[in-house]
């Protein structure tokens, strides 16, 4: 059963088309990823789905309800975690939950709030101000708030942005856990191939407002990926390149350094070694197909080129949080 059906969802700001007729369906219980670089339209898509910004064209049906026709009804059924700060630092964890309950109109929220704090292992800090929470604890509190009214689906806009490696890994676990234990469907956005690959059952890759590929991480890797074998030779040798062309696509040949894109590296490795000569190899490296190669193949650009913007946004977020 599809819990989200987005059909030709479009957002225009004046003449500018931020999201351009995107369609996708999310099955109940899935972790679904919207993957794309800065400005791709991920946040705008989430804002339309959660009723935070009007839909220009198209519609989305969430848990059977049209977002366009009944945005308020939809809001009751969904949870939302933004990439911006949503906690009030001056209030305790418990008071933050209380405000959330009032906003959502949940009565008898205390028992559920206690259970959630217990589940996330932060119950003993319930009377501590959120401003004194560590990053990981803040995330747990934010997720508790999103789960407070037992939503069927949670929207997470870049849940791991700005987190250090360890906190990011534990948040991945947490996302998997709540997906299982609370049977909540999750739609998350991310810049990170690795993240989408690790977490998501299915993914839409979005670029400049358009979906450019859809499928499971495996399908996308199979279709648009490919392993890359990088070899550095001791001595350049005539005829090597043309022989290697029978194995795969040469994507780099600089002096003694060669990179070949192949289907499955392990299957052709012996042949490649035979061609270049076993004793002529200075180094050899296999890069297995990843969503990075998928993005590269689809757009000719790498996601990582956008990292600089990430940092800027992160610091802007920090400054806002301190105010
Ligand atoms: N309120 C607005 N008015 C005009 N343009 C907007 C508005 N909000 C977003 N945009 C534009 O729409 C495009 C998509 O923005 P969006 O925030 O959805 O991207 P994103 O994929 O979330 O990017 P990021 O990874 O940086 O968060 C961008 O070009 C952005 O400048
Ligand atoms: Mg965004």
Coordinates of C-alpha atoms and ligand atoms in Angstrom, one line a residue:
X1 CA 0.0 0.0 0.0
X2 CA 1.3 3.4 -0.9
X3 CA 1.3 5.9 2.0
X4 CA 2.6 8.7 -0.2
X5 CA 1.5 9.2 -3.8
X6 CA 3.1 12.3 -5.3
X7 CA 1.9 13.1 -8.8
X8 CA 3.4 15.8 -11.0
X9 CA 4.2 17.8 -7.9
X10 CA 5.3 21.3 -9.0
X11 CA 6.4 24.4 -7.2
X12 CA 7.0 27.7 -8.9
X13 CA 8.4 30.8 -7.3
X14 CA 7.3 33.4 -9.9
X15 CA 8.8 32.2 -13.2
X16 CA 11.3 30.0 -11.4
X17 CA 10.4 26.3 -11.3
X18 CA 11.9 24.9 -8.1
X19 CA 10.2 21.5 -8.4
X20 CA 9.2 20.3 -11.8
X21 CA 6.4 17.7 -12.1
X22 CA 7.9 15.1 -9.9
X23 CA 6.1 11.8 -9.2
X24 CA 6.9 9.1 -6.8
X25 CA 5.2 6.6 -4.5
X26 CA 6.3 5.5 -1.0
X27 CA 5.1 2.2 0.4
X28 CA 4.0 1.9 4.0
X29 CA 7.0 1.0 6.1
X30 CA 9.7 2.1 3.7
X31 CA 12.6 4.4 4.3
X32 CA 12.6 6.5 1.2
X33 CA 15.3 8.9 0.1
X34 CA 15.3 12.1 -1.9
X35 CA 18.9 12.5 -2.9
X36 CA 20.3 15.6 -4.6
X37 CA 22.7 18.5 -4.4
X38 CA 22.1 22.0 -3.1
X39 CA 19.1 23.7 -4.6
X40 CA 17.8 20.5 -6.2
X41 CA 14.3 21.0 -4.7
X42 CA 14.4 18.6 -1.8
X43 CA 13.3 20.9 1.0
X44 CA 10.6 22.5 -1.3
X45 CA 9.3 19.0 -2.0
X46 CA 9.0 18.2 1.7
X47 CA 7.4 21.6 2.4
X48 CA 4.7 20.9 -0.2
X49 CA 4.1 17.4 1.2
X50 CA 3.8 18.7 4.7
X51 CA 1.6 21.5 3.8
X52 CA 4.1 24.2 4.7
X53 CA 4.0 25.7 1.3
X54 CA 1.2 25.6 -1.3
X55 CA 1.5 23.2 -4.2
X56 CA 1.6 25.1 -7.5
X57 CA 0.5 22.1 -9.7
X58 CA 0.0 18.4 -9.2
X59 CA -0.9 16.9 -5.9
X60 CA 0.2 14.4 -3.3
X61 CA -2.0 12.0 -1.4
X62 CA -0.7 11.0 2.0
X63 CA -2.4 8.2 3.9
X64 CA -5.3 8.6 1.5
X65 CA -5.8 12.3 2.0
X66 CA -5.1 15.0 -0.6
X67 CA -2.5 17.5 0.6
X68 CA -4.0 20.1 -1.7
X69 CA -7.6 19.6 -0.5
X70 CA -7.0 18.9 3.2
X71 CA -3.6 20.1 4.4
X72 CA -4.7 20.2 8.0
X73 CA -5.9 16.6 8.0
X74 CA -2.6 15.6 6.5
X75 CA -0.6 17.5 9.2
X76 CA -2.3 15.5 11.9
X77 CA -1.0 12.2 10.4
X78 CA 2.6 13.2 9.8
X79 CA 5.7 14.1 11.7
X80 CA 8.3 16.5 10.5
X81 CA 11.9 17.2 11.4
X82 CA 13.5 20.1 9.7
X83 CA 17.2 20.6 9.1
X84 CA 16.9 23.9 11.0
X85 CA 16.8 24.1 14.8
X86 CA 13.4 23.3 16.1
X87 CA 14.1 23.0 19.9
X88 CA 13.6 25.9 22.3
X89 CA 16.9 26.0 24.1
X90 CA 15.5 27.9 27.1
X91 CA 13.0 25.2 27.8
X92 CA 13.5 21.8 29.3
X93 CA 13.1 18.6 27.2
X94 CA 9.8 18.0 28.8
X95 CA 8.6 21.6 28.2
X96 CA 9.6 21.2 24.5
X97 CA 7.5 18.1 24.3
X98 CA 4.6 19.9 26.0
X99 CA 4.7 22.7 23.5
X100 CA 4.8 20.1 20.7
X101 CA 1.7 18.4 22.2
X102 CA -0.2 21.7 22.3
X103 CA 0.8 22.6 18.7
X104 CA -0.4 19.2 17.5
X105 CA -3.4 19.2 19.8
X106 CA -2.5 15.9 21.4
X107 CA -4.2 15.2 24.7
X108 CA -2.8 12.8 27.2
X109 CA 0.6 13.1 25.8
X110 CA 2.5 12.6 29.0
X111 CA 2.6 8.9 29.1
X112 CA 3.7 8.6 25.5
X113 CA 6.3 11.3 26.0
X114 CA 7.7 9.4 29.0
X115 CA 7.8 6.2 26.9
X116 CA 9.6 8.0 24.1
X117 CA 12.2 9.5 26.4
X118 CA 12.7 6.1 28.0
X119 CA 13.0 4.5 24.5
X120 CA 15.7 7.0 23.5
X121 CA 17.5 6.7 26.8
X122 CA 17.2 10.4 27.7
X123 CA 14.4 10.2 30.3
X124 CA 16.8 11.1 33.2
X125 CA 17.4 14.4 31.4
X126 CA 13.8 15.4 30.9
X127 CA 14.1 18.4 33.2
X128 CA 17.4 19.6 31.7
X129 CA 17.2 22.6 29.3
X130 CA 17.4 21.6 25.7
X131 CA 20.2 24.1 25.3
X132 CA 22.4 22.0 27.5
X133 CA 21.8 18.8 25.4
X134 CA 24.5 17.3 23.3
X135 CA 23.9 17.1 19.5
X136 CA 23.0 13.4 19.7
X137 CA 20.6 14.1 22.6
X138 CA 19.0 16.9 20.7
X139 CA 18.4 14.7 17.8
X140 CA 16.7 12.1 20.0
X141 CA 14.5 14.8 21.5
X142 CA 13.6 16.1 18.1
X143 CA 12.6 12.6 17.0
X144 CA 10.6 12.1 20.2
X145 CA 8.7 15.3 19.4
X146 CA 8.1 14.1 15.8
X147 CA 6.7 10.8 17.1
X148 CA 4.6 12.2 19.9
X149 CA 1.3 12.1 18.1
X150 CA 2.0 8.6 16.6
X151 CA 2.3 9.7 13.0
X152 CA 2.2 7.2 10.2
X153 CA 5.1 8.9 8.3
X154 CA 7.9 11.2 9.3
X155 CA 9.6 13.6 7.0
X156 CA 13.2 14.3 7.8
X157 CA 14.9 17.1 5.9
X158 CA 18.7 16.3 6.0
X159 CA 18.6 14.7 9.4
X160 CA 22.4 14.3 9.6
X161 CA 23.6 17.6 8.2
X162 CA 26.5 19.0 10.3
X163 CA 26.8 16.0 12.5
X164 CA 30.2 14.4 13.2
X165 CA 30.8 10.9 11.9
X166 CA 29.9 9.1 15.1
X167 CA 26.7 11.0 15.8
X168 CA 25.7 10.5 12.1
X169 CA 26.2 6.7 12.5
X170 CA 24.1 6.5 15.6
X171 CA 21.4 8.6 14.0
X172 CA 21.3 6.1 11.1
X173 CA 20.7 3.4 13.7
X174 CA 18.0 5.4 15.4
X175 CA 16.2 6.0 12.1
X176 CA 16.3 2.2 11.4
X177 CA 15.1 1.5 14.9
X178 CA 12.1 3.8 14.9
X179 CA 11.2 2.6 11.4
X180 CA 11.0 -0.9 12.8
X181 CA 9.8 -0.4 16.4
X182 CA 7.3 2.3 15.7
X183 CA 6.3 1.1 12.3
X184 CA 6.7 4.5 10.9
X185 CA 7.4 5.2 7.3
X186 CA 10.2 7.7 6.7
X187 CA 11.0 10.1 3.9
X188 CA 14.4 11.7 4.3
X189 CA 16.5 14.0 2.1
X190 CA 20.2 13.9 1.9
X191 CA 23.2 15.1 0.0
X192 CA 25.1 11.9 0.9
X193 CA 25.2 8.9 -1.4
X194 CA 26.5 6.8 1.4
X195 CA 23.6 7.8 3.6
X196 CA 21.0 7.0 1.0
X197 CA 22.7 3.8 0.2
X198 CA 22.9 2.7 3.8
X199 CA 19.4 3.7 4.9
X200 CA 16.9 3.7 2.1
X201 CA 14.9 1.0 0.5
X202 CA 14.3 3.2 -2.5
X203 CA 15.5 6.5 -3.7
X204 CA 14.7 9.3 -6.1
X205 CA 17.7 11.2 -7.3
X206 CA 16.6 14.8 -7.9
X207 CA 18.5 17.5 -9.7
X208 CA 17.4 21.0 -10.6
X209 CA 13.8 20.3 -9.7
X210 CA 13.5 17.1 -11.7
X211 CA 13.7 13.4 -10.8
X212 CA 16.5 12.0 -12.9
X213 CA 16.5 8.4 -11.6
X214 CA 14.4 6.2 -9.3
X215 CA 14.9 2.8 -7.8
X216 CA 16.5 0.8 -5.1
X217 CA 20.2 1.6 -4.4
X218 CA 21.1 -1.7 -6.0
X219 CA 19.0 -1.1 -9.1
X220 CA 20.5 2.4 -9.5
X221 CA 24.0 1.1 -9.1
X222 CA 23.4 -1.7 -11.5
X223 CA 21.9 0.6 -14.1
X224 CA 24.0 3.7 -13.8
X225 CA 26.9 2.5 -11.8
X226 CA 29.9 0.4 -12.7
X227 CA 33.1 -0.5 -10.9
X228 CA 36.3 1.5 -11.7
X229 CA 39.7 -0.2 -11.8
X230 CA 42.6 2.2 -11.3
X231 CA 46.0 1.0 -12.2
X232 CA 49.4 2.7 -12.0
X233 CA 52.0 1.1 -14.3
X234 CA 55.7 0.9 -13.6
X235 CA 56.4 1.4 -17.3
X236 CA 54.1 2.7 -20.0
X237 CA 53.6 0.0 -22.6
X238 CA 52.4 0.2 -26.3
X239 CA 49.0 -1.3 -27.1
X240 CA 47.9 -1.5 -23.5
X241 CA 45.1 1.0 -23.9
X242 CA 43.6 -0.5 -27.0
X243 CA 43.7 -3.9 -25.4
X244 CA 42.0 -2.6 -22.3
X245 CA 39.2 -1.2 -24.4
X246 CA 38.0 -4.7 -24.9
X247 CA 37.5 -5.0 -21.1
X248 CA 35.7 -1.7 -20.3
X249 CA 35.6 2.0 -20.9
X250 CA 38.8 3.9 -20.4
X251 CA 37.9 6.9 -18.3
X252 CA 41.4 8.1 -17.6
X253 CA 44.8 7.6 -19.1
X254 CA 47.5 9.9 -17.9
X255 CA 51.1 8.8 -18.5
X256 CA 51.2 5.6 -16.4
X257 CA 47.9 6.0 -14.6
X258 CA 44.9 4.3 -16.2
X259 CA 41.3 4.1 -15.0
X260 CA 38.8 1.7 -16.6
X261 CA 35.1 1.5 -16.0
X262 CA 33.8 -2.0 -16.0
X263 CA 30.7 -3.9 -15.0
X264 CA 32.0 -6.1 -12.2
X265 CA 35.7 -5.6 -11.4
X266 CA 36.3 -9.0 -10.0
X267 CA 35.2 -10.7 -13.2
X268 CA 37.6 -8.9 -15.4
X269 CA 40.5 -8.4 -13.0
X270 CA 42.7 -11.3 -14.2
X271 CA 42.2 -10.2 -17.8
X272 CA 43.3 -6.7 -17.0
X273 CA 46.3 -7.9 -15.1
X274 CA 47.2 -10.1 -18.1
X275 CA 47.0 -7.1 -20.5
X276 CA 49.2 -4.7 -18.5
X277 CA 51.5 -7.4 -17.3
X278 CA 51.7 -8.7 -13.7
X279 CA 55.2 -7.4 -13.1
X280 CA 54.3 -4.0 -14.5
X281 CA 51.8 -3.0 -11.9
X282 CA 52.9 -0.4 -9.4
X283 CA 49.5 -0.1 -7.7
X284 CA 46.0 -1.4 -8.4
X285 CA 42.8 -0.2 -6.8
X286 CA 39.1 -1.3 -7.3
X287 CA 36.4 1.3 -6.6
X288 CA 33.1 -0.6 -6.3
X289 CA 30.1 1.0 -7.9
X290 CA 28.4 3.4 -5.5
X291 CA 25.7 5.9 -5.7
X292 CA 28.4 8.5 -6.3
X293 CA 29.3 6.9 -9.6
X294 CA 25.5 6.8 -10.3
X295 CA 25.3 10.5 -9.8
X296 CA 28.4 11.1 -11.9
X297 CA 27.0 9.1 -14.7
X298 CA 23.6 10.8 -14.6
X299 CA 24.7 14.4 -14.4
X300 CA 28.4 14.5 -15.2
X301 CA 28.9 16.3 -11.9
X302 CA 29.8 15.1 -8.4
X303 CA 27.7 15.8 -5.4
X304 CA 30.8 16.4 -3.3
X305 CA 31.5 19.6 -5.2
X306 CA 28.7 21.1 -3.2
X307 CA 30.2 20.4 0.2
X308 CA 31.4 24.0 0.6
X309 CA 27.9 25.2 0.7
X310 CA 27.1 22.7 3.3
X311 CA 29.6 24.1 5.7
X312 CA 28.3 27.6 5.1
X313 CA 24.7 26.6 5.9
X314 CA 25.8 24.7 8.9
X315 CA 27.5 27.7 10.4
X316 CA 24.5 29.9 9.6
X317 CA 22.4 27.4 11.4
X318 CA 24.7 27.5 14.4
X319 CA 24.6 31.3 14.5
X320 CA 20.8 31.2 14.5
X321 CA 20.8 28.6 17.2
X322 CA 23.0 30.8 19.5
X323 CA 20.8 33.8 19.1
Ligands
LIG1 N1 10.9 31.0 -0.9 C1 11.6 30.9 -2.1 N2 11.5 31.8 -3.0 C2 12.2 31.7 -4.2 N3 13.0 30.6 -4.5 C3 13.1 29.7 -3.6 C4 12.4 29.7 -2.3 N4 12.7 28.6 -1.6 C5 13.5 27.9 -2.4 N5 13.8 28.5 -3.6 C6 14.6 28.0 -4.6 O1 14.2 26.8 -5.1 C7 15.3 25.9 -5.4 C8 15.2 24.6 -4.6 O2 15.4 25.0 -3.2 P1 15.4 23.8 -2.1 O3 15.5 24.6 -0.8 O4 14.2 23.0 -2.2 O5 16.6 23.0 -2.4 P2 17.3 21.8 -1.6 O6 17.3 20.6 -2.5 O7 16.6 21.6 -0.3 O8 18.8 22.3 -1.4 P3 19.7 22.1 -0.1 O9 20.4 20.8 -0.3 O10 20.7 23.3 -0.2 O11 18.9 22.2 1.1 C9 16.5 26.7 -5.1 O12 17.0 27.2 -6.3 C10 16.0 27.8 -4.2 O13 16.8 29.0 -4.3
LIG2 MG1 17.2 21.7 1.7

